[in-house]
Short mmCIF file of C-alpha atoms and ligand atoms in Angstrom, two decimals:
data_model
loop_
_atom_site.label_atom_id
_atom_site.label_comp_id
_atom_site.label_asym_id
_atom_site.label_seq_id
_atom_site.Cartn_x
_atom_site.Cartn_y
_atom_site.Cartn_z
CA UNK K 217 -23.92 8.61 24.87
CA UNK K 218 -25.96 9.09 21.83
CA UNK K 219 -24.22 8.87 18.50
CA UNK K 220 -24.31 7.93 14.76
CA UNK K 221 -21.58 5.49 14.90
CA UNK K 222 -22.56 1.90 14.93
CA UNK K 223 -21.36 0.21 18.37
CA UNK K 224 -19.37 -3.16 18.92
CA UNK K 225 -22.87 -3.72 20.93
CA UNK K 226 -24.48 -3.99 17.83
CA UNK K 227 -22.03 -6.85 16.82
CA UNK K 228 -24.44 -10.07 16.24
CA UNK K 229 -23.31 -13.43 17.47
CA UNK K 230 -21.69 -14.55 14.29
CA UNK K 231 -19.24 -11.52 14.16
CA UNK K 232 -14.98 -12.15 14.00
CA UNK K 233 -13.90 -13.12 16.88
CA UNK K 234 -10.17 -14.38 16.42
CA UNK K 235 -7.74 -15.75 18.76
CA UNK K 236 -5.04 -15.27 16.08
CA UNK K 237 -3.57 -12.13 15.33
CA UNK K 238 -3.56 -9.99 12.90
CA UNK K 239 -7.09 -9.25 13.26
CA UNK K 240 -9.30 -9.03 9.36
CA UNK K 241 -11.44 -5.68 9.15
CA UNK K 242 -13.12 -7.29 6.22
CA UNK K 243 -14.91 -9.51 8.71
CA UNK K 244 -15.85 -6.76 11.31
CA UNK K 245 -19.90 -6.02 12.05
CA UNK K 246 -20.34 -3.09 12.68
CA UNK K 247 -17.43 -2.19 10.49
CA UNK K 248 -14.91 0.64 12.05
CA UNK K 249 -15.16 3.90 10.44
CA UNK K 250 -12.01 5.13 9.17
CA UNK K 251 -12.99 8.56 7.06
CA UNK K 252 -15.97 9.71 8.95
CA UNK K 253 -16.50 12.19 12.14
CA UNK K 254 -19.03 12.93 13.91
CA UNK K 255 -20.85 16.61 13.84
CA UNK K 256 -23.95 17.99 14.66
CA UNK K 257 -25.43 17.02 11.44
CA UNK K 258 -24.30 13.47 11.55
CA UNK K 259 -21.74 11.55 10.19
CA UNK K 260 -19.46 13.92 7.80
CA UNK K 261 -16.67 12.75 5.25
CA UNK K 262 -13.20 13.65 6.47
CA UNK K 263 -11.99 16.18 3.62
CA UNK K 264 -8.36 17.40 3.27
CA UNK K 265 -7.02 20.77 2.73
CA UNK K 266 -3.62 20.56 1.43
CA UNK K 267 -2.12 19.65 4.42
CA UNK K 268 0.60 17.33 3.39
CA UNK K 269 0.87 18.30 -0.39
CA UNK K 270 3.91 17.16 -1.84
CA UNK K 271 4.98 14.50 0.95
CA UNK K 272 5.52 10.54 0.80
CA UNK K 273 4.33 8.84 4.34
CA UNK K 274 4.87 5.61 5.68
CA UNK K 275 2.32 3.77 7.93
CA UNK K 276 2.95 0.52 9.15
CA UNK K 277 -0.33 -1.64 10.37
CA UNK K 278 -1.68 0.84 7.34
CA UNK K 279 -4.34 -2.16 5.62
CA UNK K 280 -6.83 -1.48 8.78
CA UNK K 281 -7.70 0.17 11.84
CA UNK K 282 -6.08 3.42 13.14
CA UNK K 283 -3.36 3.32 10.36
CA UNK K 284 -5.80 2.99 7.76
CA UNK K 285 -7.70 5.89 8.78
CA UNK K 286 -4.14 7.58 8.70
CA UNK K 287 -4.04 6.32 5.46
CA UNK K 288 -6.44 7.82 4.03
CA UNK K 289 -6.72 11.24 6.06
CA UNK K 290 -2.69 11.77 4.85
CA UNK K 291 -4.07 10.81 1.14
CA UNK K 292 -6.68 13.63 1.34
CA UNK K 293 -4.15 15.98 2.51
CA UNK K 294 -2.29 15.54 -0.55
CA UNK K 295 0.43 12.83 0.72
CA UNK K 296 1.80 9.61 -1.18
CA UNK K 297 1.49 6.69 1.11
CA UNK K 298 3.00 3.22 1.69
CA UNK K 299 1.50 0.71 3.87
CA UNK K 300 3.22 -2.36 5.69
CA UNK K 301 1.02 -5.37 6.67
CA UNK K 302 1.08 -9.13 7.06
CA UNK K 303 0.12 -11.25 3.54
CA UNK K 304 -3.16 -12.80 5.23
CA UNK K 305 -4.43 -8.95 5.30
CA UNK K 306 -4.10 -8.35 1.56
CA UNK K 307 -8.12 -7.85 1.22
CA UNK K 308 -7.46 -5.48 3.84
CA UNK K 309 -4.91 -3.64 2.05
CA UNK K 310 -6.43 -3.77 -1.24
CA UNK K 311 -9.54 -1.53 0.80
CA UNK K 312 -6.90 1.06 2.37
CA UNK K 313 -5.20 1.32 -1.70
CA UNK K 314 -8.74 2.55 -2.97
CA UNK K 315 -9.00 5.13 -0.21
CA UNK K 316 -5.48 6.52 -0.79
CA UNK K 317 -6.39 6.23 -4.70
CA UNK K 318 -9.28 7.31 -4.46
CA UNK K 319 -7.42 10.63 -3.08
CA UNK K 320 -5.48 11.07 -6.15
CA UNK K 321 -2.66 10.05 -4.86
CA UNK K 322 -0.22 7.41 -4.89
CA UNK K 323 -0.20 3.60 -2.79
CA UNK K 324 2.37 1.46 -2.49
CA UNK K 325 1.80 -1.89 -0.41
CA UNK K 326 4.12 -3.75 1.39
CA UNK K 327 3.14 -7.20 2.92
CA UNK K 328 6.10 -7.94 5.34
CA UNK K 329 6.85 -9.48 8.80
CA UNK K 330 8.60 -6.00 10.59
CA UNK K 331 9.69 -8.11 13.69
CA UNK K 332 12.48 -8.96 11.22
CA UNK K 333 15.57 -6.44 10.86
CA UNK K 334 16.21 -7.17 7.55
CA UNK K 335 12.50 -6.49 6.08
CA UNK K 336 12.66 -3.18 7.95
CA UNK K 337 15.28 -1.98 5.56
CA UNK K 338 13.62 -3.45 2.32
CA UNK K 339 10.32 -1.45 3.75
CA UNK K 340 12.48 1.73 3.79
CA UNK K 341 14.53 0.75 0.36
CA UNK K 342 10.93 0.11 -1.67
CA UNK K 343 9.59 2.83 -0.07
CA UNK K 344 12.10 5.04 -1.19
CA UNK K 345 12.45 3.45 -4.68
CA UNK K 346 8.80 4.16 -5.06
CA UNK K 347 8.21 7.83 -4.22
CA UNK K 348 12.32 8.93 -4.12
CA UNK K 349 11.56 10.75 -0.62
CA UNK K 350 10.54 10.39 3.01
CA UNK K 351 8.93 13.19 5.19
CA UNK K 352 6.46 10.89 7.53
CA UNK K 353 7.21 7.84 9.33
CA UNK K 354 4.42 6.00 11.06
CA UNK K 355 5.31 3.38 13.70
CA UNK K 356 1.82 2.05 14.29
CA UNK K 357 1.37 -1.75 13.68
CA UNK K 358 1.71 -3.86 16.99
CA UNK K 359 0.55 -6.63 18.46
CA UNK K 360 -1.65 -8.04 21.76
CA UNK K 361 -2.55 -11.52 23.19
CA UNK K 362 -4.35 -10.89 26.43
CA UNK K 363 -2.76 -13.52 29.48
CA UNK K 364 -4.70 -13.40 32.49
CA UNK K 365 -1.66 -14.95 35.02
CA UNK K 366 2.26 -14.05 33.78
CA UNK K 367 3.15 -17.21 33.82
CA UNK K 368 1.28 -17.96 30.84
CA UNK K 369 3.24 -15.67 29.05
CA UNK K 370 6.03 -17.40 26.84
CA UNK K 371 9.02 -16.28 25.88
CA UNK K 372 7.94 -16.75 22.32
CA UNK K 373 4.96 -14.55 22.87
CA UNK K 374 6.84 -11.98 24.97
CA UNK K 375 9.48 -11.69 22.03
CA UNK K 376 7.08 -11.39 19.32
CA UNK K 377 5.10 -8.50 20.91
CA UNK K 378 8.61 -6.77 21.59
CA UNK K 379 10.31 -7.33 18.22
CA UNK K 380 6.90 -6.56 16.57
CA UNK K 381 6.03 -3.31 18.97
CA UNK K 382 9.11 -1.81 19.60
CA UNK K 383 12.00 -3.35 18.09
CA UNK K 384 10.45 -2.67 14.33
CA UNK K 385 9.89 1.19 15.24
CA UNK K 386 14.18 1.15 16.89
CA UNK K 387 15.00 -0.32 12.65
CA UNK K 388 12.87 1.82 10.86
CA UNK K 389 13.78 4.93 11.88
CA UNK K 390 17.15 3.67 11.74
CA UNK K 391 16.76 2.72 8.42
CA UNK K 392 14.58 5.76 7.50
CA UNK K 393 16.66 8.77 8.82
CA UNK K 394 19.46 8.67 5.97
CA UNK K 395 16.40 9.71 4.08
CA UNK K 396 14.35 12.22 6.27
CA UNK K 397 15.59 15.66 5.86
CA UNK K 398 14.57 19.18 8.19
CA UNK K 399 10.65 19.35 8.24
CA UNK K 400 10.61 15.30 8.92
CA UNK K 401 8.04 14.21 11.22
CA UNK K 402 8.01 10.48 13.28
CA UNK K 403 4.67 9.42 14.90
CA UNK K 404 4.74 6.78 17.03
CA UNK K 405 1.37 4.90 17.99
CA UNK K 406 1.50 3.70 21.94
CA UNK K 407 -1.82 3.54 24.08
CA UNK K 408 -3.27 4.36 26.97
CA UNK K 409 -2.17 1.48 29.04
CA UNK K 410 1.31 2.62 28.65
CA UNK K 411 0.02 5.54 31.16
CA UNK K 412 -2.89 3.30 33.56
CA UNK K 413 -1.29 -0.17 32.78
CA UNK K 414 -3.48 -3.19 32.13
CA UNK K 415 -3.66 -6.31 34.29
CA UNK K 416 -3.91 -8.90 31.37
CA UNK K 417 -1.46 -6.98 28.80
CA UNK K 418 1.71 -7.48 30.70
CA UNK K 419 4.12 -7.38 27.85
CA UNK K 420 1.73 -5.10 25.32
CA UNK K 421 1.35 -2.70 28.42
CA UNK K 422 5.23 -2.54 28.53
CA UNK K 423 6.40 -2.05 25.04
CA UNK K 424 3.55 0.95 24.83
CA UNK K 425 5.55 2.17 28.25
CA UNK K 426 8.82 1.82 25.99
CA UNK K 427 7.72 3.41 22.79
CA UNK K 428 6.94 6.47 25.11
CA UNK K 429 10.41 6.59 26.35
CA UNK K 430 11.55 5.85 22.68
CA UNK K 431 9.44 9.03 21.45
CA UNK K 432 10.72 11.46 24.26
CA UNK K 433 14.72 10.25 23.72
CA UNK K 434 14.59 10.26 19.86
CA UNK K 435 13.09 13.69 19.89
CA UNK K 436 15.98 15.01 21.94
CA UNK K 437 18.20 13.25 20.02
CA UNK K 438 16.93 14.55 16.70
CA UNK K 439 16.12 17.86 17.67
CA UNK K 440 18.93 20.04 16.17
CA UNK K 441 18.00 18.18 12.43
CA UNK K 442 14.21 19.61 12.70
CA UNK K 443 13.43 16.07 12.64
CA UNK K 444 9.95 16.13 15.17
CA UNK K 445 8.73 13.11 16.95
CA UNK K 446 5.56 12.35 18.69
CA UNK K 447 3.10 9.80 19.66
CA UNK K 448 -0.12 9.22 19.60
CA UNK K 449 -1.66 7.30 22.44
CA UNK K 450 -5.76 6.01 21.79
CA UNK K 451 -7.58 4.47 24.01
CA UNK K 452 -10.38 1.69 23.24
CA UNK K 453 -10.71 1.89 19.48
CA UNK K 454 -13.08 -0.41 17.45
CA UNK K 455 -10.35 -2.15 15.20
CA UNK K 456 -9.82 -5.61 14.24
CA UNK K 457 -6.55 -5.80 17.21
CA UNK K 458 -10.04 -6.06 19.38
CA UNK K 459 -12.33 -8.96 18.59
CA UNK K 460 -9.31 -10.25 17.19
CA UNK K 461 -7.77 -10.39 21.28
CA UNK K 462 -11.01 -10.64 23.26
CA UNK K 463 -13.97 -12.62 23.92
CA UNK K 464 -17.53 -12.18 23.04
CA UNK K 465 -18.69 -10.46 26.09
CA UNK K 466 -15.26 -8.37 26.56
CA UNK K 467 -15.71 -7.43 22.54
CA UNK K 468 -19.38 -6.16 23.40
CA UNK K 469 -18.94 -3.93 26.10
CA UNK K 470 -15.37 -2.79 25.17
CA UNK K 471 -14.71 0.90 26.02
CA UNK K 472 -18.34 1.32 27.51
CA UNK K 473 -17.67 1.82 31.05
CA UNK K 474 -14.26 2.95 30.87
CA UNK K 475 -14.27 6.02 29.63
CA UNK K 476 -15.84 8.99 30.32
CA UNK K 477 -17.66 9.62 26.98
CA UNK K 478 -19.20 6.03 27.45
CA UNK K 479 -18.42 4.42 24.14
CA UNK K 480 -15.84 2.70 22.09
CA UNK K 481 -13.80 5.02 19.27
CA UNK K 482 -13.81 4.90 15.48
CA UNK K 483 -10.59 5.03 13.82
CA UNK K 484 -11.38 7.98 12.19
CA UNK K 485 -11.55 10.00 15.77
CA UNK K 486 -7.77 8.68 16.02
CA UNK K 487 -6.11 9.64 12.57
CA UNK K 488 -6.59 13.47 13.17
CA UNK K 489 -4.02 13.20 15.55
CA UNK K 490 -1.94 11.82 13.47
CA UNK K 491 -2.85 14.54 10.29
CA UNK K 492 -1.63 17.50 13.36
CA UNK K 493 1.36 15.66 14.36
CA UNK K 494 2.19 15.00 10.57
CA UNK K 495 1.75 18.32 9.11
CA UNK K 496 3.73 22.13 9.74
CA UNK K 497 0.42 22.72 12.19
CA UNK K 498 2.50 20.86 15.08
CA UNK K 499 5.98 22.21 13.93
CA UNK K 500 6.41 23.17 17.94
CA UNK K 501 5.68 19.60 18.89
CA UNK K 502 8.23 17.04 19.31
CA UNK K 503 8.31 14.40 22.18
CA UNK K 504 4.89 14.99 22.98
CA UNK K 505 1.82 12.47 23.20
CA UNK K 506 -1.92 13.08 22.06
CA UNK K 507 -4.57 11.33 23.39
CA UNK K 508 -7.55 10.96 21.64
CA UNK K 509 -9.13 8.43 24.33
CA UNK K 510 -13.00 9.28 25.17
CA UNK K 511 -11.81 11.65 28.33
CA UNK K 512 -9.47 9.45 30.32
CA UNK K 513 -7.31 11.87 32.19
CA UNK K 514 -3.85 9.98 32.73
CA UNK K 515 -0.58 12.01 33.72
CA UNK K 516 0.97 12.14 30.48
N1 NAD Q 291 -7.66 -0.37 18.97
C1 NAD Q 291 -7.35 0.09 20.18
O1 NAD Q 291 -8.20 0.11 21.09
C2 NAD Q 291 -5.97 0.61 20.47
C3 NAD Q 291 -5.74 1.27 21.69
C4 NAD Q 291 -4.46 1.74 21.95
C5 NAD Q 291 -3.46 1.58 21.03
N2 NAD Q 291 -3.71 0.93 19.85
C6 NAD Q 291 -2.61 0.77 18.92
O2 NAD Q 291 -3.00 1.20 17.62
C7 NAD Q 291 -2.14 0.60 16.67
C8 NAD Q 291 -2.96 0.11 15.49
O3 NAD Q 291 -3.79 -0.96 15.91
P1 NAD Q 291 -5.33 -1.04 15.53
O4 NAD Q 291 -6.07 -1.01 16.80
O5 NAD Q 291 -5.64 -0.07 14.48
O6 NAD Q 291 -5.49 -2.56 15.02
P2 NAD Q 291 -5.18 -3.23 13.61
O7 NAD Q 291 -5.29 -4.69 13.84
O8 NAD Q 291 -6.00 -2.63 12.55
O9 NAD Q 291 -3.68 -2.82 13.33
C9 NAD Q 291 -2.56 -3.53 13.76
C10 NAD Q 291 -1.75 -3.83 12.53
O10 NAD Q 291 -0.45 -4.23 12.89
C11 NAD Q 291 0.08 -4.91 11.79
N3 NAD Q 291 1.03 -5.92 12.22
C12 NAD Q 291 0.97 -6.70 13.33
N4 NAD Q 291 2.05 -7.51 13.36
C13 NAD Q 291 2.81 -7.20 12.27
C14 NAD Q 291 4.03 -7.69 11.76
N5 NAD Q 291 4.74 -8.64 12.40
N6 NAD Q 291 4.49 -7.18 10.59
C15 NAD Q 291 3.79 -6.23 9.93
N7 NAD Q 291 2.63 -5.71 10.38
C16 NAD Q 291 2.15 -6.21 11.54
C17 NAD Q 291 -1.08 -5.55 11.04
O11 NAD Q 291 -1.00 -5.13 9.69
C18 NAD Q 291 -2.31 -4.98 11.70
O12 NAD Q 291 -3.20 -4.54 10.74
C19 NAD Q 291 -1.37 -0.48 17.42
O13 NAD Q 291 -0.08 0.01 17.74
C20 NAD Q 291 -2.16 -0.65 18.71
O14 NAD Q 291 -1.36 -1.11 19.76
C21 NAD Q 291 -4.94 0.44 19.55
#
């Protein structure tokens, strides 16, 4: 399909590709495009209209990718935002700070392991510290090694993809919903193969298949607080969780032939979801999933 968006195609030989996670955007060629969609003119700046004015968000995974487009979209709407990330992804960060600043609003970054309970609650504690309130929590940062056979899979892999996927989202909300009053809004980021599965994402696959469970029984359960909870569930996106998991040849073709609109996503086609689900536009939403995935119809 024709576009202005520069395709992991494009990406010469000497691009990132990492076998260790978390995956650097600094390094990416082309590099994603977190703030720009696609129109009939071309590429057009994604401007705000005072749809979060007032609030304080949280976005974990919030240096790069998806959450840094989320970053910055909730920034032009008007919204103070923290990010959580890992300490190697401080350039990162430092990027995502001068979008949200450059806003007019208000950053606060947060290096921090979250597959560890007790940084969960100092995310939540600094967080509130900083802004003194809480209306959006973003579960979004995860991880993904790609195994071809399960029994490559260690335990020590297949606990650090659970504490870090779906355990961190079970302690933040745990830790953030003393502080998240009527209005509130959750967002929780799984992914298309929680819906089609994936045959070399065994344990990614399933915590995505969790979180969705996790989304529809904490919206029930916080229903009668006006506390909402969705997710959001991409499908190929051009972030650094890619090259960062794949080879060469996967990393060049990736989302090509899958999809029906024959190309990989930006980030930026990924945080409007997030924008709707965050803002009084969805207030009749809660336990639902959006899927901004190039066409893939799944039963979800
Ligand atoms: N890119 C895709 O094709 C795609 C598709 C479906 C779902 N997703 C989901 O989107 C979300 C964002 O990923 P992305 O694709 O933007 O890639 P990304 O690499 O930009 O974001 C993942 C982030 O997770 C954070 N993270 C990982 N382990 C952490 C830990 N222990 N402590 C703190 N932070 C940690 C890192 O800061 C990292 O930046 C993830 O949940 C991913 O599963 C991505």
């Amino acid at each position: 399909m024709p576009g202005q968006y520069a395709k992991p195609g494009d990406i010469p030989a000497q691009t990132q590709i990492h076998d260790a996670q978390p995956g650097l955007e600094h390094e990416m060629t082309p590099a994603p495009n977190a703030t720009q969609l696609e129109g009939p003119n071309g590429l057009e700046e994604y401007k705000g209209s005072g749809k979060l004015t007032g609030k304080a968000a949280l976005v974990t995974g919030g240096d790069s990718g998806i959450g840094r487009s989320v970053a910055a979209m909730f920034a032009r709407e008007g919204a103070d935002v923290a990010i959580v990330y890992r300490e190697k992804e401080e350039k990162d960060a430092q990027e995502t700070k001068k979008l949200i600043e450059g806003a007019g609003r208000q950053a606060l970054l947060i290096p921090t392991d979250i597959s560890v309970e007790a940084n969960c609650k100092k995310i939540i504690d600094q967080t509130i510290a900083k802004f003194g309130h809480l209306e959006i929590l973003v579960n979004n940062a995860a991880v993904q090694y790609i195994k071809k056979d399960i029994r490559d899979i260690t335990t020590e892999q297949l606990e650090e993809t659970y504490r870090t996927n779906i355990f961190a989202q079970f302690w933040l909300v745990k830790y953030a919903l003393d502080h998240l009053k009527r209005g509130a809004s959750i967002i929780n980021t799984t992914s298309v193969t929680a819906y089609q599965g994936s045959p070399h994402l065994l344990d990614y696959s399933s915590t995505k298949g969790a979180i969705v469970g996790f989304t529809r029984s904490l919206s029930a359960n916080l229903a009668s607080k006006g506390i909402r909870v969705n997710a959001v569930a991409p499908g190929p996106i051009w972030t650094p969780l890619q090259p960062a998991s794949r080879n060469e040849e996967e990393t060049k073709s990736f989302g090509e032939k899958s999809v029906p609109l024959g190309r990989v996503g930006q980030p930026a086609e990924v945080g409007t979801s997030y924008v709707f689900l965050a803002s009084n536009e969805s207030s009749y939403f809660t336990g639902q999933v959006l899927h901004p995935n190039g066409g893939s119809v799944i039963n979800g």
